[in-house]
Short mmCIF file of C-alpha atoms in Angstrom, two decimals:
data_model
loop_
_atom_site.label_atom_id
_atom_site.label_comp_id
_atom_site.label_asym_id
_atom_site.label_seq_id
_atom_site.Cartn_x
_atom_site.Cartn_y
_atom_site.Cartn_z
CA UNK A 21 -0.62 13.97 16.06
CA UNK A 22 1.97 16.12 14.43
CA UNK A 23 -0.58 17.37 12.12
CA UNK A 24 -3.09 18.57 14.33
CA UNK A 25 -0.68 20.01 17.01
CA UNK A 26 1.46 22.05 14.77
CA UNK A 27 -2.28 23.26 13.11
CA UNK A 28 -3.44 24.18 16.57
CA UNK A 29 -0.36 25.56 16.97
CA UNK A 30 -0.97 28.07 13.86
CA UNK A 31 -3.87 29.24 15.76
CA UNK A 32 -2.16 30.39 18.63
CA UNK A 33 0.60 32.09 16.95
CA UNK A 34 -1.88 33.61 14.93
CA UNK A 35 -3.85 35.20 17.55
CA UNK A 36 -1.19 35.42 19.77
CA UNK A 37 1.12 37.65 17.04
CA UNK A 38 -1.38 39.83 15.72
CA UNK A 39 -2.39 41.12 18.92
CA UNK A 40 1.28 41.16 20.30
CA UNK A 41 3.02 43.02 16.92
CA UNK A 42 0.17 44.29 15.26
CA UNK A 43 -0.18 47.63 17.15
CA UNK A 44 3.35 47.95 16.24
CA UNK A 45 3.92 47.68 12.75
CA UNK A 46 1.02 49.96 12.56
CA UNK A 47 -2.21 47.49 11.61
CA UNK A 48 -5.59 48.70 13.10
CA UNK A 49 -9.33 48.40 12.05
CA UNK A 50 -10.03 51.62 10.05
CA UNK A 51 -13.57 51.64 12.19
CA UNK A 52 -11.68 51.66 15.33
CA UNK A 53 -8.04 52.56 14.82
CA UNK A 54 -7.57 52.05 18.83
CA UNK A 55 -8.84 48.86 19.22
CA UNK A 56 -6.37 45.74 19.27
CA UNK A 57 -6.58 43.43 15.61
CA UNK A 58 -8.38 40.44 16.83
CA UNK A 59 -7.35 38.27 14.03
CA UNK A 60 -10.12 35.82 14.06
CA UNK A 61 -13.67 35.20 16.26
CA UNK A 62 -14.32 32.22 17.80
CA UNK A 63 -17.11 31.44 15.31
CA UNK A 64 -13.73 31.01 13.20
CA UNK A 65 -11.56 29.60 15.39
CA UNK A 66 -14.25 26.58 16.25
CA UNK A 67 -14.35 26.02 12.34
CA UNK A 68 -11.39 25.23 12.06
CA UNK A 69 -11.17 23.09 15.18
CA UNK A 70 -13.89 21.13 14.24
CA UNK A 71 -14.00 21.14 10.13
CA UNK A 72 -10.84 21.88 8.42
CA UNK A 73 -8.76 19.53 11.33
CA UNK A 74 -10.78 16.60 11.84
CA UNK A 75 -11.67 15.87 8.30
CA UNK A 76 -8.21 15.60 7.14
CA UNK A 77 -6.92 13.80 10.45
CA UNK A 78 -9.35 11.47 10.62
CA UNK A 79 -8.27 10.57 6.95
CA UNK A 80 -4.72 10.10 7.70
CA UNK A 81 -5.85 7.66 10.20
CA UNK A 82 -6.23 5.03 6.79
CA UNK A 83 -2.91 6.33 5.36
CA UNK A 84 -0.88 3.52 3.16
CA UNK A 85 1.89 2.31 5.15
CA UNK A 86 5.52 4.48 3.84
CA UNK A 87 7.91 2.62 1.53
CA UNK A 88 10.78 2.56 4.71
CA UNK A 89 8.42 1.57 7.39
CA UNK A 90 10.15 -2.21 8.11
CA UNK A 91 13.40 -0.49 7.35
CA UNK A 92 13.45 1.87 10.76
CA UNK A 93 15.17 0.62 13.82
CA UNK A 94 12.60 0.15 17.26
CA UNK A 95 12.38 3.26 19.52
CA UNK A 96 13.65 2.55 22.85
CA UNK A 97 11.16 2.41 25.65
CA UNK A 98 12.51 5.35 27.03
CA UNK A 99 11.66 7.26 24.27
CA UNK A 100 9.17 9.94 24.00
CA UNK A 101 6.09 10.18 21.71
CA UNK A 102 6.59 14.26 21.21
CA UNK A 103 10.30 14.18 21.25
CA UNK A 104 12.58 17.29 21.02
CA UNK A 105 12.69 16.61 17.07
CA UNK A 106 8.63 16.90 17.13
CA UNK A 107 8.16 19.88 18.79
CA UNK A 108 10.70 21.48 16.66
CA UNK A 109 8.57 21.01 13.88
CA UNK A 110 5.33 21.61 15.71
CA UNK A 111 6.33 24.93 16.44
CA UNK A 112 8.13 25.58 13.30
CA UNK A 113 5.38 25.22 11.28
CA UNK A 114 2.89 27.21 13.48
CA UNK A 115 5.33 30.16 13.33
CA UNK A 116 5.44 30.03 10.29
CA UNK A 117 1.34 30.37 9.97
CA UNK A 118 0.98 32.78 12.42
CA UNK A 119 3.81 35.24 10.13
CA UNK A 120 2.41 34.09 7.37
CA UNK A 121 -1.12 35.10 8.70
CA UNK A 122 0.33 38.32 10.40
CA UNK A 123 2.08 39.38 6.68
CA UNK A 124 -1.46 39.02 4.87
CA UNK A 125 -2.91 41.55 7.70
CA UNK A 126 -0.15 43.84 6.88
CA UNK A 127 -1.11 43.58 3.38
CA UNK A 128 -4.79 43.94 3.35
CA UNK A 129 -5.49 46.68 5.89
CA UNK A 130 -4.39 50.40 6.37
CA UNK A 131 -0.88 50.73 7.79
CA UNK A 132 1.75 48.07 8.65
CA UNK A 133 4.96 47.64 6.30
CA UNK A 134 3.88 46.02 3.69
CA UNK A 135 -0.06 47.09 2.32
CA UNK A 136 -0.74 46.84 -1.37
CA UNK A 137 -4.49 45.05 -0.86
CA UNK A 138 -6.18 47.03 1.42
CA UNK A 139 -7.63 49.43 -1.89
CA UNK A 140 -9.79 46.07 -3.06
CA UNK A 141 -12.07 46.55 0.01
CA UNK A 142 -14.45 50.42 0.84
CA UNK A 143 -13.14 51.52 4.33
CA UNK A 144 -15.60 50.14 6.14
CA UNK A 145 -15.57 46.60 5.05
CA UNK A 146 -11.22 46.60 5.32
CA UNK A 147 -11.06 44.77 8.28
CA UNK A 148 -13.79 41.88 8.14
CA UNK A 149 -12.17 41.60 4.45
CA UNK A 150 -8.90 40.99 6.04
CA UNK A 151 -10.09 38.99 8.68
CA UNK A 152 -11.59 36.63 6.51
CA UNK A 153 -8.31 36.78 4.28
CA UNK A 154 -6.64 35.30 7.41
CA UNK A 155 -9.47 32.89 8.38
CA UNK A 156 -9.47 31.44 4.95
CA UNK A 157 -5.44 31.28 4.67
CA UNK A 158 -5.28 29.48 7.75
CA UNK A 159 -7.40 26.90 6.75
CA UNK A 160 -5.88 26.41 3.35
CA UNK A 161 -2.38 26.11 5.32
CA UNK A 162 -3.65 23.51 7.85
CA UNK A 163 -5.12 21.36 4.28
CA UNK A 164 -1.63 21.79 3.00
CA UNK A 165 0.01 20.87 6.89
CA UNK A 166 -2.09 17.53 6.31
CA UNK A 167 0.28 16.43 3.24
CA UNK A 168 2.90 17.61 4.89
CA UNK A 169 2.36 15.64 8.17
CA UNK A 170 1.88 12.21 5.82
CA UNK A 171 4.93 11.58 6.24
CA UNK A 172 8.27 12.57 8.46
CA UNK A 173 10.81 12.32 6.11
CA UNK A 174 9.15 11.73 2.60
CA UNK A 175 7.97 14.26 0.15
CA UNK A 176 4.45 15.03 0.33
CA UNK A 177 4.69 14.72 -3.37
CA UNK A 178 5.36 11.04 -3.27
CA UNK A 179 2.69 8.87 -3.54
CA UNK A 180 0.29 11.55 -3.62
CA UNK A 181 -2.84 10.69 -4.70
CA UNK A 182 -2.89 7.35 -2.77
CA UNK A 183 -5.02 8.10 0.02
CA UNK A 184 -8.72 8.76 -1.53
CA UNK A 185 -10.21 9.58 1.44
CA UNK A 186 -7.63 12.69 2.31
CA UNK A 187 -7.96 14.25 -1.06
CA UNK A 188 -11.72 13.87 -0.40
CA UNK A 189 -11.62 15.50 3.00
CA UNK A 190 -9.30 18.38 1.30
CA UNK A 191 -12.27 19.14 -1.52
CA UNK A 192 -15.19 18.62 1.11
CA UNK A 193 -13.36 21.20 3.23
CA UNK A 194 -12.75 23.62 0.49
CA UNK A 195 -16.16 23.73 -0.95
CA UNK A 196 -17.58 24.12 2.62
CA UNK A 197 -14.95 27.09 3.02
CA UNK A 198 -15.84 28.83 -0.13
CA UNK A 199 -19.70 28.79 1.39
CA UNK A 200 -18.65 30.43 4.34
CA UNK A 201 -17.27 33.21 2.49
CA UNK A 202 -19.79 33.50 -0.29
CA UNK A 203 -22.94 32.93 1.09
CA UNK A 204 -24.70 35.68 2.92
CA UNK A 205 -26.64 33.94 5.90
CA UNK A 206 -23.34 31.77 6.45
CA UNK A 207 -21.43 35.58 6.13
CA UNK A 208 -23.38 36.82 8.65
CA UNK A 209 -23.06 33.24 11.05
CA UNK A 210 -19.02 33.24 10.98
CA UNK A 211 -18.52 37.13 10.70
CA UNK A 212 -17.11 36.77 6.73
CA UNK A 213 -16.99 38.59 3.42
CA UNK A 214 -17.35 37.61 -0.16
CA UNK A 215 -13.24 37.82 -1.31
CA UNK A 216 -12.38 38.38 -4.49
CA UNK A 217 -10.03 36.36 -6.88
CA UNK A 218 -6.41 37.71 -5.80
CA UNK A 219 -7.67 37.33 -1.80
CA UNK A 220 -8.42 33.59 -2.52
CA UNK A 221 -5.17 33.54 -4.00
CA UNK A 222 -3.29 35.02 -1.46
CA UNK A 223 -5.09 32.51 0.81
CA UNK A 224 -3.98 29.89 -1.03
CA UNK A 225 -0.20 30.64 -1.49
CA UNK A 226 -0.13 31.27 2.25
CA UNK A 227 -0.87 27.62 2.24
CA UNK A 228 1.27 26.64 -0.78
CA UNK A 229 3.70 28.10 1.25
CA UNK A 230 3.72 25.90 4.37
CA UNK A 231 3.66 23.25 2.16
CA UNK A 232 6.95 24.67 0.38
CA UNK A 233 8.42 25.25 4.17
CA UNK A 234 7.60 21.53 5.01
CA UNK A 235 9.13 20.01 1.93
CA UNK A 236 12.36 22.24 2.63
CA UNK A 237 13.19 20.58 6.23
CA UNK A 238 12.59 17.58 5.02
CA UNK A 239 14.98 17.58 2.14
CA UNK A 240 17.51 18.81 4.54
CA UNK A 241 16.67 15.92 6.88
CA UNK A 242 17.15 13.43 3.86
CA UNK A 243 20.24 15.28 2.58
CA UNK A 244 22.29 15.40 6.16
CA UNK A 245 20.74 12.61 7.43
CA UNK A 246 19.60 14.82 10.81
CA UNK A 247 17.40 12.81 13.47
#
């Protein structure tokens, strides 16, 4: 549940930032330089809703049990399934995918505070470069939210590899994302662009970075023993 709430919750800070501080930091499409940055269509958006989050939550549905899972105390009755403690991380994490997503705008397209990428694309294919930049970023950070959401508490590095069917989901996804991007009749389906190698890369620190974010909070739950 965590999983696909804080995911769906990258989505709406996405959409929700670009079109809220993207004006102000200066991003615009170079076609239309007075038109609002729509970060992602809803060709995308269903994508992602129905590919890169079901795959990998249906997966975690045949998770091992954790090491500590006879160890935990009951919950009370009172107790809430999305506690306070939940939603902190829910929207945690989708803040930090929709900065995350608004930062690789800034970099890829004309203006903002940041640029550096926006030369690796002609003028008039900036913005659907950048767009799909984000679109594939976002996906790559939801595959990453799926290790993290494995567990509460526990590394996503432990135990890794012991749920086949999740790294399966994660490789089916990624191959099907890479034809989205690279084939022309799917291009022209989901509004995408070919990328080239340091977009993909970008795309997939973004998600490396969640990942990196996750592992963090958890430490520091492990560490001070916080609820």
């Amino acid at each position: 549940m965590r999983y696909l709430l804080s995911s769906n919750m990258g989505e709406v800070a996405t959409v929700f930032l670009a079109v809220l501080l993207g004006g102000l930091i200066g991003l615009a499409d170079p076609a239309n330089s007075a038109a609002a940055v729509v970060p992602l269509l809803a060709t995308q958006i269903l994508w992602i809703n129905l590919v890169t989050d079901s795959g990998p939550a249906l997966a975690m549905g045949v998770d091992p049990e954790t090491d500590d899972v006879m160890g935990r105390g009951p919950r009370k009755l009172t107790d809430r399934i999305i506690d306070t403690h939940m939603w902190q991380r829910i929207i945690g994490v989708g803040l930090v995918m929709g900065l995350l997503t608004l930062l690789i705008y800034d970099l890829t397209l004309p203006g903002g505070l940041v640029g550096g990428l926006e030369d690796l694309a002609t003028p008039d294919s900036q913005f659907v470069v950048a767009r799909t930049t984000v679109f594939t970023a976002l996906v790559f950070m939801q595959l990453f939210n799926a290790l993290n959401s494995r567990s509460d508490t526990g590394s996503a590095f432990t135990h890794m590899l012991s749920n086949a069917w999740l790294w399966g989901s994660v490789a089916l996804v990624t191959v099907l994302q890479v034809l989205v991007v690279e084939v022309p009749f799917l291009q022209s389906a989901f509004g995408t662009a070919p990328l080239d190698w340091i977009h993909w890369a970008v795309a997939v620190g973004a998600g490396a970075a969640v990942l990196l974010y996750e592992e963090v909070v958890k430490l520091l739950r492990r560490t001070f023993g916080a609820p």
